[in-house]
XYZ file of C-alpha atoms in Angstrom:
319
model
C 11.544 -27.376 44.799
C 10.715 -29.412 42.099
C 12.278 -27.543 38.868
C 14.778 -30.392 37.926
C 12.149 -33.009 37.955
C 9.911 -31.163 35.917
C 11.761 -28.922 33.543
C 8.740 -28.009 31.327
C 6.486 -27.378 34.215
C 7.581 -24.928 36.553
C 6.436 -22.731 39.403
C 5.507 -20.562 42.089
C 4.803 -17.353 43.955
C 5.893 -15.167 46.630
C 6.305 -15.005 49.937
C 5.511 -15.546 53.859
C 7.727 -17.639 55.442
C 9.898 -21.091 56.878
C 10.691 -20.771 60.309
C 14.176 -19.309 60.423
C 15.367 -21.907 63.300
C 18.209 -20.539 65.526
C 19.016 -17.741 63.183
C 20.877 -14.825 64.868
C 19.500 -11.385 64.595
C 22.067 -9.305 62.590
C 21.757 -5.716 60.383
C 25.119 -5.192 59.347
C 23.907 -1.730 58.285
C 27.497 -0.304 57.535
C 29.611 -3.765 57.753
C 29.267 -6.947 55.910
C 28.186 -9.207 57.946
C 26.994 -12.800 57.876
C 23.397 -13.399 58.655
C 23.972 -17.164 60.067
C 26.840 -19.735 59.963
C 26.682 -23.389 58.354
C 24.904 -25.258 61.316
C 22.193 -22.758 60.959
C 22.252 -22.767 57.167
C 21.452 -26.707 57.502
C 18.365 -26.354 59.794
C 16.964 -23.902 57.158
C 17.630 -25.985 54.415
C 15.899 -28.578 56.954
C 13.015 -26.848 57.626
C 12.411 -26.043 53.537
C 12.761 -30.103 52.771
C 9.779 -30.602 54.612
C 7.679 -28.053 53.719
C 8.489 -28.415 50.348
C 7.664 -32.141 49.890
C 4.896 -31.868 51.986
C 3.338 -28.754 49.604
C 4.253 -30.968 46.713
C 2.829 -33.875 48.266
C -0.960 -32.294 48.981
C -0.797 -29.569 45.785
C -0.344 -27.269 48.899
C 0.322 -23.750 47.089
C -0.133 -21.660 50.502
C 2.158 -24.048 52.065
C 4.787 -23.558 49.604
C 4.469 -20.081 49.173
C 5.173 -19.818 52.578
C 8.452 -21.209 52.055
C 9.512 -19.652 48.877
C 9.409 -16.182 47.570
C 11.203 -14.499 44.614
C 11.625 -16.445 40.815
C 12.090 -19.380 42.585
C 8.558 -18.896 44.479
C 7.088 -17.635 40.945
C 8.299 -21.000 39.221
C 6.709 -23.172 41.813
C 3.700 -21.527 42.442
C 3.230 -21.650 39.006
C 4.009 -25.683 38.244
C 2.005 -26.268 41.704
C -0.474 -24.804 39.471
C -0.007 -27.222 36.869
C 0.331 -30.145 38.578
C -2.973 -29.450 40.581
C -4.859 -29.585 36.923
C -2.955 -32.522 35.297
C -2.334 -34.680 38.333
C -4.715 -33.411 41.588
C -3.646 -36.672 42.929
C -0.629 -35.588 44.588
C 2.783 -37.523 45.239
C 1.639 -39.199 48.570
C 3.585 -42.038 48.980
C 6.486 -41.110 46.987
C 10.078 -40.632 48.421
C 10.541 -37.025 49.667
C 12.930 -35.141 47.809
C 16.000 -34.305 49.508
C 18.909 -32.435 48.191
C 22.149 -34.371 49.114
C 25.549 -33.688 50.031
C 25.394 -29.926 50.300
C 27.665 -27.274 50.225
C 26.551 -23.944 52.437
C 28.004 -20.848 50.426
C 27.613 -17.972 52.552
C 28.733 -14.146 51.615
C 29.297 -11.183 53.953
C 26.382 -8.626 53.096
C 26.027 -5.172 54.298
C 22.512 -4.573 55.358
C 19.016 -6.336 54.262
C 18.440 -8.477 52.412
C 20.642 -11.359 54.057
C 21.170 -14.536 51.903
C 23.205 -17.603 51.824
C 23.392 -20.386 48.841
C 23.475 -24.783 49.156
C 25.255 -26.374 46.309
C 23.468 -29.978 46.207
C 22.638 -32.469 43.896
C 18.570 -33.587 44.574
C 18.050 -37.309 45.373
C 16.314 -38.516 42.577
C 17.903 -40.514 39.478
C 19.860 -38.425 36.592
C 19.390 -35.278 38.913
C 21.894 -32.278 37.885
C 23.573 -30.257 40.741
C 21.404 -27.419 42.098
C 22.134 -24.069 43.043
C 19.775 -23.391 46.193
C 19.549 -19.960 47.101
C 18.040 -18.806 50.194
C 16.659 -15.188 51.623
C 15.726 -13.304 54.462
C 14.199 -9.757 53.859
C 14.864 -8.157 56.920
C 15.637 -8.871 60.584
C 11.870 -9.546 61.696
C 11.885 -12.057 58.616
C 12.326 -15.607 58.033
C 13.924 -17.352 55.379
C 12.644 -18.516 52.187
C 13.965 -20.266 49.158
C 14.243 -17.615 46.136
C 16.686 -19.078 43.641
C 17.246 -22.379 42.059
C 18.622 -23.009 39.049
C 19.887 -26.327 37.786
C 24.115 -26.275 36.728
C 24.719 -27.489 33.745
C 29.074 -27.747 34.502
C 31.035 -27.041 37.709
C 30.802 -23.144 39.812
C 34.104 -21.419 39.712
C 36.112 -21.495 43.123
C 34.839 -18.822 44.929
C 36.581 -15.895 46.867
C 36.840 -16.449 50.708
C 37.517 -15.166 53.832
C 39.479 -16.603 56.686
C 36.390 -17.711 58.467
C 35.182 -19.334 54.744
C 32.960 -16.707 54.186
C 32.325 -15.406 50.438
C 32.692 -11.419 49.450
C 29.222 -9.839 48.009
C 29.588 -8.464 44.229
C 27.459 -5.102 44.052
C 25.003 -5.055 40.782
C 27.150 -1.808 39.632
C 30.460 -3.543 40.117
C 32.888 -1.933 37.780
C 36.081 -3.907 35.944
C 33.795 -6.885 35.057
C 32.955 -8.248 31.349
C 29.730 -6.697 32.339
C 28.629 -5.851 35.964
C 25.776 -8.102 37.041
C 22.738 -5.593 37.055
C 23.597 -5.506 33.233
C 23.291 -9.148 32.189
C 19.666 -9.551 32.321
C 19.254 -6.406 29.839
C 22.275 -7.264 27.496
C 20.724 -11.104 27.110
C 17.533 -9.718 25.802
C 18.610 -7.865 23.708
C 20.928 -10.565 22.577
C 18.218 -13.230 22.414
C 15.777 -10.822 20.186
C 17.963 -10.205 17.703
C 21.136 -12.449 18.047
C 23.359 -9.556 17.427
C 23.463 -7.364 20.340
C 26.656 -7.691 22.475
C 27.068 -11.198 21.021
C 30.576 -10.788 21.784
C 29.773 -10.851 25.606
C 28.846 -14.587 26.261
C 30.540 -17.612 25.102
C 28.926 -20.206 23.562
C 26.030 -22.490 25.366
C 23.215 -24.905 24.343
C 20.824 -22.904 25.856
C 20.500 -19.434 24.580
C 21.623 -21.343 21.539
C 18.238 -22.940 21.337
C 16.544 -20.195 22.386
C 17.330 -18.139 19.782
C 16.689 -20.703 16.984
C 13.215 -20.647 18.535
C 12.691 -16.977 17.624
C 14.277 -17.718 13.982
C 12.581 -20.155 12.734
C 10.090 -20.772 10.773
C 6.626 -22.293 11.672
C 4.846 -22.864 8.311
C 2.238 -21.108 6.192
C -0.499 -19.219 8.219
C 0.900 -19.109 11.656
C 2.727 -15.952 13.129
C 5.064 -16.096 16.277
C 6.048 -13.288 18.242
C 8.376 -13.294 21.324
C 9.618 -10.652 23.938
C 12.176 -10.789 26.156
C 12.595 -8.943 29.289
C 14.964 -8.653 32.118
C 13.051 -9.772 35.172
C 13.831 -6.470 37.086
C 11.459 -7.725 39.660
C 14.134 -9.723 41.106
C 17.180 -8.204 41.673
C 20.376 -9.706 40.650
C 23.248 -11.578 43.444
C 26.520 -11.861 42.911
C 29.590 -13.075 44.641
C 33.429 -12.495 43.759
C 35.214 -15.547 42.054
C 38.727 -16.293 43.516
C 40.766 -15.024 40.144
C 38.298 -11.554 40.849
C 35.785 -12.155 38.967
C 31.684 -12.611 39.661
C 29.363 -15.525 40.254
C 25.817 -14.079 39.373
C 22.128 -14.836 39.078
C 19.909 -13.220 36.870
C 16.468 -13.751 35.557
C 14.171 -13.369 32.783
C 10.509 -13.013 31.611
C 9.679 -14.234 27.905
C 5.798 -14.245 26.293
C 6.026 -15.993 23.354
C 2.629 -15.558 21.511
C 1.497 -18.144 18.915
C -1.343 -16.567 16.370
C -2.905 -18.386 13.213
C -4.695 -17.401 10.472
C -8.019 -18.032 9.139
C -8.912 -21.055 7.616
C -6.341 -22.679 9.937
C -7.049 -24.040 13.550
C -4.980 -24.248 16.692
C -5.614 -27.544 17.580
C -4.983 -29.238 21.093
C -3.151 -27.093 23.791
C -0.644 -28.893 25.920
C -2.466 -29.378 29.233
C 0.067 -27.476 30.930
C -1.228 -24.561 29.613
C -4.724 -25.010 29.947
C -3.993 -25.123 33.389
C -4.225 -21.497 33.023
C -6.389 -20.450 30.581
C -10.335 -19.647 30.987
C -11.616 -20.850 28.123
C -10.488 -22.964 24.655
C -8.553 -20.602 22.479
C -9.459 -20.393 18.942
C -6.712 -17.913 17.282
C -4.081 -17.202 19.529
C -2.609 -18.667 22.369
C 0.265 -16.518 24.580
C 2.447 -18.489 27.072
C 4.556 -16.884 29.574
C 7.674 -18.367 31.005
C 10.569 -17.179 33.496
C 13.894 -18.004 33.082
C 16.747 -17.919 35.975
C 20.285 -17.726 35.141
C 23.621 -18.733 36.744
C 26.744 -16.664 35.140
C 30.729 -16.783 35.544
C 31.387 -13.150 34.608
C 35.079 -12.608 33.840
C 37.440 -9.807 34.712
C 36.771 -6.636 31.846
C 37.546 -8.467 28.284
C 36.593 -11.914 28.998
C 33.502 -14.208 27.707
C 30.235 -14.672 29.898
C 29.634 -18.124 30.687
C 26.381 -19.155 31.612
C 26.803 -22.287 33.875
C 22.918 -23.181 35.255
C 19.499 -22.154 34.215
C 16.388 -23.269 34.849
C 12.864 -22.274 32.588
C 9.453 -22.854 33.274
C 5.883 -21.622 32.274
C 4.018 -19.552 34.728
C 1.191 -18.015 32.612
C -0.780 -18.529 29.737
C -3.758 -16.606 27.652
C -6.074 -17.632 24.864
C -7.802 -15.564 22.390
């Protein structure tokens, strides 16, 4: 995973597989059960180092869809993508990235799908803590990276068991500032018109920008339009925070589409996004990104804090 490194480039698509190495077999149909302990957690997180940095390495996208799936996988696939048009050279020779000095979070979940998250920092220079989050679809599956936003300030201690392991927050959990299956619909809404449910979250840098982006202006004879959508695609995980609260991640979809008007010209399109486009665009050009989201959600009456994000392009079209 490569999303800190490149923060403007992003990527990648579902599924197939890392070798789930000594992983025990577990349902929990009716219980919450663990699907693996820390020793096992490691040899995933292993196992996803070097196919990662070996996918990255050759511009492997089969290779690293094999060991990522969800918004994570969509990201990567996606900047894979990228990099394969702007630099088909590769990163042979360069250090692999490893992610250092992690911390294996690990909830109780009844039934499939099992998952487990690594709080790490990434081995290269100014690199922000990561939140790593790993799944496994079923009990004849493997495990594959699906979350991994970068933190922009520390998690919340986290509720735990005697045997360290966290409690699973349902997406309909009641006496929460908002349960989690609602933040990625109340944060659209919020970011297209900057009014709905401002109240909710507390103030941050990020959605800050993002809405100045749909505000502003961008001179005579060009139009922008942007949507925002919940990413319903990708369900959202949560986990209880000691003082009873949630730690959840959410995603996104935005198209932002960029139109001018006659006798005006595009001009030069970043290379990024040529990287998926068919031919030169002469009025329009509509870029799709994905966005993933860390939040602290409070007990009911508190302030949504959104802690880690990470936002990357993973489509484009010209007209």
């Amino acid at each position: 995973m490569r999303i800190s490194r490149m923060p403007a480039a992003v990527a990648a698509l579902l599924a197939i597989a890392l070798a789930a190495t000594g992983c025990v077999t577990v349902s929990g149909a009716s219980t919450p059960v663990a699907a693996l302990d820390k020793h096992e957690a490691a040899k995933v997180l292993h196992e996803y180092e070097v196919q990662n940095n070996q996918a990255y390495a050759n511009r492997d996208l089969p290779l690293n869809a094999r060991a990522e799936t969800g918004s994570l996988g969509v990201l990567d696939q996606a900047g894979l993508r990228i990099l394969a048009f702007t630099d088909p050279n590769g990163n042979l020779g360069r250090a692999p990235i490893l992610h250092e000095r992690p911390e294996f979070l690990i909830p109780k979940v009844i039934g499939w799908p099992k998952w487990f998250a690594v709080q790490n920092t990434p081995n290269f220079n100014n690199a922000k803590p990561q939140f790593l989050v790993f799944l496994r679809a079923g009990p004849d599956a493997v495990w594959q990276a699906a979350w991994g936003p970068t933190l922009q300030s520390e998690l919340p201690k986290l509720k735990r068991d005697s045997s360290g392991y966290l409690e699973q927050v349902s997406p309909t959990a009641t006496g929460l500032a908002a349960s989690p299956g609602e933040l990625a619909p109340v944060l659209s809404e919020f970011l297209k018109d900057g009014k709905t449910r401002a109240e909710l979250f507390g103030p941050d840098p990020y959605t800050a920008q993002l809405r100045k982006q749909r505000d502003e202006p961008i001179g005579d004879g060009y139009v922008r339009q942007a949507v925002d959508s919940p990413a319903a695609q990708f369900p959202p995980l949560a986990v209880r925070t000691a003082d009873g609260g949630a730690l959840v991640l959410f995603a996104l979809q935005h198209s932002i589409k960029l139109t001018v008007q006659p006798p005006r010209r595009l001009g030069d399109v970043d290379p990024s996004t040529l990287a998926f486009l068919t031919g030169k665009p002469s009025r329009s050009v509509t870029e799709h990104r994905l966005s993933e989201y860390v939040a602290v959600v409070p007990k009911a009456g508190g302030k949504v804090q959104l802690v880690g994000w990470v936002y990357g392009l993973v489509g484009a079209e010209g007209e």
